[in-house]
Coordinates of C-alpha atoms in Angstrom, one line a residue:
Chain A
M1 CA -0.1 -0.2 -0.6
P2 CA 1.6 3.2 -1.0
S3 CA 1.9 5.9 2.4
F4 CA 0.6 8.5 0.4
E5 CA -2.3 8.8 -2.2
S6 CA -3.0 11.7 -4.9
Y7 CA -6.3 13.9 -5.3
G8 CA -6.8 12.2 -8.5
D9 CA -5.0 10.3 -10.5
G10 CA -0.8 11.5 -8.9
I11 CA 1.9 12.5 -10.8
P12 CA 2.4 11.5 -14.1
G13 CA 6.1 9.5 -14.0
V14 CA 6.4 9.7 -10.5
S15 CA 5.9 6.9 -8.0
L16 CA 4.2 7.6 -5.0
E17 CA 5.4 4.0 -3.3
D18 CA 8.4 4.9 -0.8
L19 CA 7.5 7.9 0.4
T20 CA 8.7 7.7 4.4
G21 CA 8.5 10.4 5.4
W22 CA 5.5 13.4 6.7
L23 CA 2.9 15.9 5.0
I24 CA 2.3 19.0 7.5
V25 CA 0.4 21.6 6.3
I26 CA -0.3 24.6 7.8
E27 CA -3.1 26.5 6.2
G28 CA -4.9 30.8 6.5
T29 CA -4.9 33.0 4.8
D30 CA -2.4 36.0 4.9
G31 CA -0.9 37.8 8.5
V32 CA -2.9 35.4 10.0
G33 CA 0.2 33.9 12.0
R34 CA 1.2 30.9 9.7
T35 CA 5.2 32.1 10.1
T36 CA 5.9 32.3 14.2
T37 CA 3.6 28.8 13.9
I38 CA 6.3 27.0 11.4
T39 CA 9.5 28.5 13.0
R40 CA 7.9 27.1 16.6
V41 CA 6.8 23.7 15.3
R42 CA 9.5 23.7 13.3
S43 CA 12.5 23.8 16.1
H44 CA 9.9 21.7 19.0
L45 CA 10.3 19.3 16.5
E46 CA 13.4 19.5 15.9
R47 CA 14.0 18.9 19.5
L48 CA 12.9 15.9 19.4
G49 CA 14.9 14.2 17.0
Y50 CA 12.6 14.6 13.1
A51 CA 14.7 16.8 10.2
V52 CA 12.5 18.8 9.2
A53 CA 12.1 21.1 5.9
E54 CA 9.8 24.5 4.5
T55 CA 8.6 25.0 1.7
G56 CA 5.7 27.4 1.1
L57 CA 3.4 29.7 -1.8
S58 CA 5.5 30.9 -4.8
R59 CA 9.3 29.3 -3.8
S60 CA 9.8 27.4 -6.8
D61 CA 12.4 27.4 -8.9
L62 CA 10.7 26.8 -12.2
A63 CA 7.8 29.8 -12.0
S64 CA 8.3 32.0 -8.5
R65 CA 11.0 34.2 -10.4
G66 CA 8.1 34.7 -13.1
I67 CA 5.9 34.9 -10.8
R68 CA 7.0 38.1 -9.3
R69 CA 7.5 39.8 -13.0
A70 CA 4.3 39.2 -13.3
K71 CA 3.1 41.1 -10.3
E72 CA 4.9 43.7 -10.4
G73 CA 3.8 45.1 -13.9
N74 CA 0.0 43.0 -13.4
T75 CA 0.4 41.7 -17.3
L76 CA -1.3 38.4 -16.9
G77 CA -4.7 37.9 -17.0
S78 CA -6.2 35.6 -14.1
K79 CA -6.4 32.6 -14.9
A80 CA -3.1 33.1 -16.4
F81 CA -2.6 33.9 -12.9
N82 CA -3.5 30.6 -11.8
L83 CA -2.2 28.6 -13.9
F84 CA 0.3 30.6 -12.8
Y85 CA 0.8 29.5 -9.5
A86 CA -0.5 25.6 -10.1
T87 CA 3.2 26.0 -11.7
D88 CA 5.1 27.1 -9.2
F89 CA 2.9 24.3 -7.2
A90 CA 3.9 21.0 -9.5
D91 CA 7.3 22.4 -9.4
R92 CA 7.6 22.1 -5.1
L93 CA 5.6 19.3 -5.7
E94 CA 7.7 17.0 -8.1
R95 CA 11.6 18.9 -7.0
Q96 CA 10.7 19.7 -3.2
I97 CA 8.5 17.8 -1.0
V98 CA 8.3 14.5 -3.0
P99 CA 12.6 14.4 -1.7
A100 CA 12.1 15.4 0.8
L101 CA 9.1 12.3 1.8
R102 CA 10.9 10.3 0.0
A103 CA 13.7 10.7 2.3
G104 CA 11.8 10.7 5.2
F105 CA 11.2 14.6 5.9
V106 CA 8.8 16.3 8.6
M107 CA 7.5 18.2 5.2
L108 CA 6.7 21.3 7.4
T109 CA 3.9 23.1 4.7
D110 CA 3.7 26.7 4.3
R111 CA 0.1 27.3 2.5
Y112 CA -1.0 24.5 -0.1
I113 CA -3.7 23.5 -2.6
Y114 CA -6.0 25.3 -0.4
S115 CA -5.3 28.9 -0.5
L116 CA -4.2 29.2 -3.9
I117 CA -8.3 27.6 -4.5
A118 CA -9.2 30.1 -2.7
R119 CA -8.0 32.6 -4.3
A120 CA -8.8 31.8 -8.0
I121 CA -12.3 31.0 -6.6
V122 CA -12.5 34.1 -5.2
R123 CA -10.9 35.9 -9.1
G124 CA -13.4 33.9 -10.6
A125 CA -12.0 31.1 -11.2
E126 CA -14.8 28.4 -12.0
P127 CA -14.8 26.5 -8.5
D128 CA -14.4 22.6 -10.0
W129 CA -11.7 23.5 -13.0
I130 CA -9.4 24.4 -10.5
K131 CA -9.7 21.7 -7.9
R132 CA -8.8 20.0 -11.3
V133 CA -6.8 21.7 -11.9
Y134 CA -5.2 20.7 -8.7
S135 CA -5.9 17.3 -8.3
F136 CA -2.4 15.7 -8.9
A137 CA -1.2 16.7 -5.2
L138 CA -0.7 14.7 -2.4
K139 CA -3.5 13.7 0.0
P140 CA -1.6 15.6 3.7
D141 CA -0.6 13.9 6.7
A142 CA -2.0 16.8 8.7
V143 CA -3.7 19.8 7.3
F144 CA -3.8 22.5 10.6
Y145 CA -6.4 25.6 9.2
L146 CA -5.2 28.4 11.2
R147 CA -8.7 30.8 10.9
I148 CA -9.3 34.0 11.6
G149 CA -11.8 37.0 11.6
V150 CA -11.4 39.7 9.0
Q151 CA -12.2 42.0 11.7
D152 CA -9.3 40.4 14.1
L153 CA -6.8 40.0 10.7
V154 CA -6.7 44.1 10.5
P155 CA -4.1 44.4 13.3
R156 CA -2.5 42.1 12.5
V157 CA -1.8 43.1 8.7
L158 CA -1.3 46.8 10.6
L159 CA 1.1 45.6 13.0
N160 CA 3.1 43.6 9.9
G161 CA 3.7 46.6 7.5
G162 CA 0.1 47.1 6.8
F163 CA -1.5 46.2 4.1
D164 CA -0.4 44.6 0.9
Y165 CA -2.4 45.8 -3.1
W166 CA -3.0 41.6 -4.0
E167 CA -3.0 40.4 -0.4
S168 CA -6.2 43.0 -0.8
G169 CA -7.4 42.2 -3.6
M170 CA -7.2 45.4 -6.0
D171 CA -6.6 44.3 -9.0
L172 CA -10.4 43.6 -8.1
P173 CA -12.6 45.4 -9.0
M174 CA -13.6 45.2 -4.4
G175 CA -14.0 48.5 -3.2
E176 CA -12.7 51.2 -3.3
D177 CA -9.6 52.3 -1.8
L178 CA -7.0 49.5 0.2
Y179 CA -8.6 48.9 3.6
E180 CA -12.3 48.8 2.2
S181 CA -10.2 45.4 0.1
F182 CA -9.0 43.6 1.5
I183 CA -11.8 43.7 4.5
Q184 CA -13.6 42.4 1.5
Y185 CA -11.3 40.1 -0.5
Q186 CA -9.5 39.0 3.1
S187 CA -13.4 38.2 3.9
R188 CA -14.2 36.0 0.3
V189 CA -11.4 34.3 0.8
I190 CA -11.8 33.1 4.8
E191 CA -15.3 32.0 3.1
E192 CA -14.2 30.4 1.1
L193 CA -11.3 28.2 3.2
D194 CA -14.3 27.7 5.2
Q195 CA -16.1 26.2 2.9
L196 CA -12.8 24.0 1.6
A197 CA -12.5 23.0 5.1
R198 CA -15.9 20.6 4.9
E199 CA -14.6 19.5 2.2
Y200 CA -12.0 18.9 2.1
E201 CA -11.9 17.8 5.5
Y202 CA -9.4 19.9 7.2
E203 CA -8.3 20.7 10.9
T204 CA -10.0 24.9 11.0
V205 CA -7.9 26.2 14.4
D206 CA -9.4 29.4 16.6
A207 CA -6.4 31.0 15.4
T208 CA -7.1 34.5 17.0
R209 CA -5.2 32.6 20.4
P210 CA -1.9 34.1 21.3
A211 CA 0.5 32.5 19.3
D212 CA 2.4 30.9 21.6
V213 CA -0.6 29.3 22.8
L214 CA -1.2 28.8 19.1
S215 CA 2.3 27.3 18.1
D216 CA 2.3 25.5 21.7
Y217 CA -1.2 23.5 20.8
L218 CA 0.3 22.6 16.6
S219 CA 3.5 21.4 18.7
R220 CA 1.9 19.3 20.7
R221 CA -1.2 17.6 18.1
I222 CA 2.1 16.8 15.3
A223 CA 4.2 15.7 17.9
A224 CA 1.4 13.0 18.5
L225 CA 0.4 12.3 15.2
L226 CA 4.4 11.6 13.8
E227 CA 4.8 9.7 16.8
A228 CA 1.9 7.6 16.7
G229 CA 3.9 7.3 12.8
G230 CA 6.5 5.6 14.2
G231 CA 8.3 8.0 16.2
P232 CA 11.2 9.8 14.2
A233 CA 13.7 7.8 10.9
E234 CA 16.4 6.5 13.7
E235 CA 14.0 4.2 15.1
R236 CA 11.0 3.4 12.9
G237 CA 14.5 2.3 10.9
S238 CA 15.9 -0.3 13.4
D239 CA 14.1 -2.8 14.6
G240 CA 12.1 -3.9 17.3
E241 CA 13.7 -0.9 20.3
A242 CA 11.5 1.3 19.4
Chain B
M1 CA -15.9 17.2 -9.6
N2 CA -17.4 16.8 -12.5
P3 CA -16.2 20.9 -15.0
P4 CA -16.9 20.9 -18.8
D5 CA -13.5 19.5 -20.5
F6 CA -12.2 21.1 -23.9
G7 CA -15.4 21.1 -26.3
S8 CA -18.2 21.5 -24.6
Q9 CA -18.9 25.1 -24.3
P10 CA -19.7 26.4 -27.3
P11 CA -17.9 29.8 -28.6
G12 CA -21.3 31.9 -29.4
Y13 CA -19.1 35.2 -30.4
P14 CA -19.4 37.1 -34.2
G15 CA -15.5 35.5 -35.2
R16 CA -15.1 32.4 -36.4
L17 CA -11.7 30.3 -34.6
F18 CA -9.8 28.1 -37.2
I19 CA -6.5 26.2 -36.1
V20 CA -4.3 23.7 -38.3
E21 CA -2.6 21.3 -36.7
G22 CA -0.9 17.9 -37.4
I23 CA 2.8 16.6 -36.8
D24 CA 6.1 18.4 -37.6
G25 CA 6.4 18.8 -41.3
S26 CA 3.3 18.1 -42.6
G27 CA 2.9 21.3 -44.7
K28 CA 0.4 23.0 -42.2
S29 CA 1.8 26.4 -41.7
T30 CA 2.0 27.5 -45.4
Q31 CA -1.5 26.2 -45.8
L32 CA -2.0 29.0 -43.1
T33 CA 0.2 31.6 -44.5
L34 CA -1.9 30.4 -47.2
L35 CA -5.4 31.3 -46.1
A36 CA -4.7 34.4 -44.3
Q37 CA -3.5 35.7 -47.3
W38 CA -6.7 35.3 -48.8
L39 CA -8.9 35.6 -45.9
R40 CA -7.6 39.5 -45.8
S41 CA -7.8 39.8 -49.6
E42 CA -11.5 39.4 -49.3
G43 CA -11.3 41.8 -47.3
Y44 CA -11.3 40.0 -43.3
P45 CA -9.8 40.9 -40.3
V46 CA -7.4 37.9 -40.0
L47 CA -5.6 37.5 -36.4
F48 CA -2.6 35.4 -37.1
S49 CA -1.6 33.2 -33.1
E50 CA 0.7 31.5 -32.2
W51 CA 2.7 29.1 -29.4
N52 CA 4.6 31.1 -27.4
S53 CA 3.3 34.5 -27.1
S54 CA 3.3 35.3 -23.7
P55 CA 6.7 37.7 -23.0
I56 CA 6.4 36.6 -19.1
V57 CA 5.4 33.5 -19.2
K58 CA 7.1 32.9 -21.9
A59 CA 11.1 33.5 -20.0
T60 CA 10.3 31.0 -17.9
T61 CA 9.4 28.5 -20.0
S62 CA 11.9 28.4 -21.9
R63 CA 14.5 29.1 -18.3
G64 CA 12.7 25.7 -17.2
K65 CA 14.0 24.2 -20.9
R66 CA 17.3 25.9 -20.8
R67 CA 17.5 24.3 -17.4
R68 CA 15.6 20.8 -17.6
L69 CA 13.9 22.2 -15.5
L70 CA 10.7 20.2 -17.2
S71 CA 8.6 17.4 -15.8
P72 CA 5.6 16.1 -18.1
L73 CA 3.4 18.0 -15.5
T74 CA 4.6 21.2 -15.5
F75 CA 5.9 21.9 -18.9
S76 CA 2.1 20.1 -19.2
L77 CA 1.3 23.0 -16.6
I78 CA 4.3 26.7 -17.8
H79 CA 2.1 25.5 -21.4
A80 CA -1.5 25.9 -20.1
T81 CA -0.2 29.0 -18.3
D82 CA 0.6 30.8 -21.5
F83 CA -2.2 29.8 -23.7
S84 CA -4.9 30.7 -21.5
D85 CA -3.1 34.1 -20.9
R86 CA -3.8 34.2 -25.4
V87 CA -6.8 33.2 -25.2
E88 CA -8.3 35.5 -22.6
R89 CA -6.5 38.7 -23.7
E90 CA -6.5 37.7 -27.5
I91 CA -7.8 35.4 -29.0
I92 CA -11.3 36.1 -26.7
P93 CA -11.0 40.2 -27.9
S94 CA -10.6 39.3 -31.2
L95 CA -13.1 36.9 -31.7
K96 CA -15.8 39.7 -30.3
A97 CA -14.6 42.3 -32.1
G98 CA -15.7 40.5 -35.2
A99 CA -12.4 38.7 -36.0
I100 CA -10.7 35.2 -38.3
V101 CA -8.5 34.2 -35.5
L102 CA -6.1 31.7 -37.7
A103 CA -4.1 29.6 -34.9
D104 CA -0.8 27.5 -35.8
R105 CA -1.3 25.1 -33.0
Y106 CA -4.1 25.3 -30.9
V107 CA -5.3 22.8 -27.4
Y108 CA -5.2 19.5 -29.7
T109 CA -1.0 19.7 -29.8
A110 CA -0.6 20.3 -25.5
F111 CA -3.4 16.8 -25.8
A112 CA -0.9 14.7 -27.9
R113 CA 2.0 16.0 -26.6
D114 CA 0.8 15.8 -23.1
V115 CA -0.3 12.5 -23.0
V116 CA 2.4 11.3 -25.1
R117 CA 3.8 12.2 -21.8
G118 CA 1.7 10.3 -19.9
V119 CA -0.8 13.2 -18.6
P120 CA -3.5 11.5 -17.8
P121 CA -5.8 12.5 -21.1
Q122 CA -9.1 13.3 -18.7
W123 CA -7.2 15.8 -16.9
I124 CA -5.6 17.5 -19.6
R125 CA -9.1 17.8 -22.0
S126 CA -10.6 19.7 -18.5
L127 CA -7.0 21.5 -17.2
Y128 CA -7.8 23.3 -21.3
G129 CA -11.8 23.9 -20.5
F130 CA -11.3 27.8 -20.5
A131 CA -10.9 27.5 -24.3
V132 CA -12.8 28.1 -26.6
V133 CA -14.0 25.8 -29.1
P134 CA -13.1 26.2 -33.4
T135 CA -15.1 27.3 -35.9
Q136 CA -13.4 24.9 -37.9
A137 CA -10.2 22.8 -36.4
F138 CA -7.9 20.7 -39.6
Y139 CA -5.8 18.0 -38.7
F140 CA -3.2 17.3 -41.7
R141 CA -3.0 14.0 -42.5
V142 CA 0.9 12.9 -42.9
P143 CA 2.1 9.7 -42.8
L144 CA 5.1 9.0 -41.0
D145 CA 8.2 9.0 -43.3
V146 CA 6.4 12.1 -45.4
A147 CA 7.3 14.0 -42.2
L148 CA 10.0 13.3 -40.7
R149 CA 11.8 13.0 -44.7
R150 CA 10.6 16.8 -44.8
I151 CA 11.7 17.6 -41.7
L152 CA 14.6 15.9 -41.2
S153 CA 16.0 16.0 -45.0
A154 CA 17.0 19.6 -43.8
R155 CA 19.3 18.8 -41.4
P156 CA 17.6 20.8 -38.5
K157 CA 18.5 21.1 -35.0
L158 CA 16.4 19.1 -32.6
K159 CA 16.1 20.7 -29.5
H160 CA 15.8 18.9 -26.8
H161 CA 11.3 19.0 -25.7
E162 CA 10.7 18.9 -30.2
A163 CA 12.5 15.3 -30.0
G164 CA 11.4 14.3 -27.0
M165 CA 14.7 13.7 -25.4
D166 CA 12.7 14.2 -21.7
L167 CA 11.3 11.4 -22.2
N168 CA 14.3 9.5 -22.8
L169 CA 12.9 6.9 -25.4
H170 CA 17.0 6.3 -28.0
P171 CA 20.5 7.8 -27.1
D172 CA 19.9 9.4 -30.0
V173 CA 18.3 12.7 -31.1
R174 CA 16.8 12.7 -34.7
E175 CA 15.5 8.8 -33.2
S176 CA 14.8 10.0 -30.2
Y177 CA 12.5 12.9 -32.6
R178 CA 11.0 10.0 -35.4
I179 CA 9.4 7.2 -32.1
F180 CA 8.5 11.0 -30.1
Q181 CA 6.6 12.3 -33.7
S182 CA 5.1 8.4 -34.3
R183 CA 2.4 8.4 -30.3
I184 CA 1.9 12.2 -31.7
L185 CA 0.4 11.2 -34.5
E186 CA -1.0 8.5 -32.3
Q187 CA -2.9 10.6 -30.4
Y188 CA -3.8 12.9 -33.7
E189 CA -5.7 9.9 -34.9
Q190 CA -7.5 9.5 -31.9
M191 CA -8.5 13.0 -31.6
V192 CA -9.7 12.9 -35.4
G193 CA -13.2 11.4 -34.0
E194 CA -12.9 12.6 -30.8
F195 CA -13.4 16.4 -31.2
G196 CA -14.4 15.8 -35.1
L197 CA -11.2 17.3 -36.2
A198 CA -11.3 17.9 -40.9
V199 CA -8.7 16.2 -42.5
M200 CA -6.4 17.1 -44.8
D201 CA -4.3 14.9 -46.8
A202 CA -1.3 16.6 -47.0
T203 CA 0.2 14.7 -49.4
R204 CA -1.2 16.7 -52.5
P205 CA 0.1 19.0 -53.6
V206 CA -0.3 22.3 -51.2
E207 CA -2.9 24.0 -53.8
A208 CA -5.4 21.2 -53.8
Q209 CA -5.2 21.3 -50.4
Q210 CA -5.2 24.7 -50.3
R211 CA -9.0 24.3 -52.6
Q212 CA -10.1 22.1 -50.0
L213 CA -9.7 24.6 -47.7
R214 CA -11.4 27.3 -49.0
R215 CA -13.9 25.2 -50.2
V216 CA -14.5 23.7 -45.9
I217 CA -14.4 27.2 -44.6
R218 CA -15.8 29.8 -47.3
P219 CA -20.0 28.8 -46.2
L220 CA -18.6 29.6 -41.8
L221 CA -17.8 32.6 -43.0
P222 CA -19.3 35.6 -41.9
K223 CA -20.3 38.1 -44.5
P224 CA -17.7 40.5 -45.0
R225 CA -18.1 44.3 -43.5
G226 CA -16.6 45.8 -46.4
R227 CA -12.0 46.1 -46.7
V228 CA -11.1 46.5 -43.1
D229 CA -7.8 45.3 -44.1
H230 CA -6.4 48.0 -41.2
A231 CA -8.0 46.7 -38.8
L232 CA -6.5 44.2 -36.7
V233 CA -3.5 43.2 -37.6

């Protein structure tokens, strides 16, 4: 039995057997505190002896540069943007995530297909179409969706340098100024993530809690999950001792 | 989850979209050029649409090819990205404006090429679900030997992906190209019935093919609105 399966037909030419690692996804909208949480969870897991790797949106070798350029000029149609992100995701899946899982790493992933699907839908993509596009993705071992209401999100974003053009959906006809647009856009994204949580059955975590409480909770949850799966690789490898 | 695959939506624009498809060396590009000249002389606004035209996506595609970063999946997605930009920002607006859009290769090229690379046929058909269905697509059928002779006699420098070298079919580039083209040919043959491609006998003389092409296209054209050669280029 393969340790991983995909939502659809899998990745062309890539065997999903012998993937012994864990794929853990932290989802949530912009500014919800994913980066802080991941940093803390990572050091906790490393203290426990796990080999941990990280990846996040638009960090691919192949497409990150092109996406950045396209954003600077706002020069791509919305479908092309969605597919560019899908290209970036596919490249990271094949060249970062799968190799890390093959090597037995715990892959902490800062957002996954759910955010990409949510953002695409808010930008007008047909839901069934974009879900089918991403159906090559692997089903993670666990997805934790850091949820926050948009009113709780605003002060955090202000503390972290203010509203970003894209995170405010300024490319969309939504409200007159950055603030209005941010509220509308983020509300829509959160709505979609809520909806996807039901469909893809991932766990919603209250992200209004203080950062240390939140990361302690997630560290414990993820450590328990990994423990149940056999613990760090060297213990899983040595017969009878674990 | 059952999104519409390519082909399930009617076009519904005032313009017309004609496609030529076929393997390299089938002579389809020559036919399309002749067709464009004729349509312009008849007073129609004509737009030529080509693969790999969006500058930003093109930079990523070239980088991926040059550095051998592309897998079957990312190869497929990056070409779909480029294609979608072309559909959204070039083809659809031109069709809305009433132009005759001529495309040398269309979704069928991606279906043939990507499926040969191992991408699931149903997935690729729904990936391209956004593409406008052509008024008519023409498939230039040519025996493999004939096409290979036309292409290889010119002693071309075959590119890595063009020759299907990424599939490890054969260590020799020309041999790999032969095998790759033969598999693509099989895919085209399967698509004739699936998508109602009009089959052209690409071994016939150029003029005879062109006459046949015009005969099929003429009744599909809108009434010319007068000489508007300069409206679109």
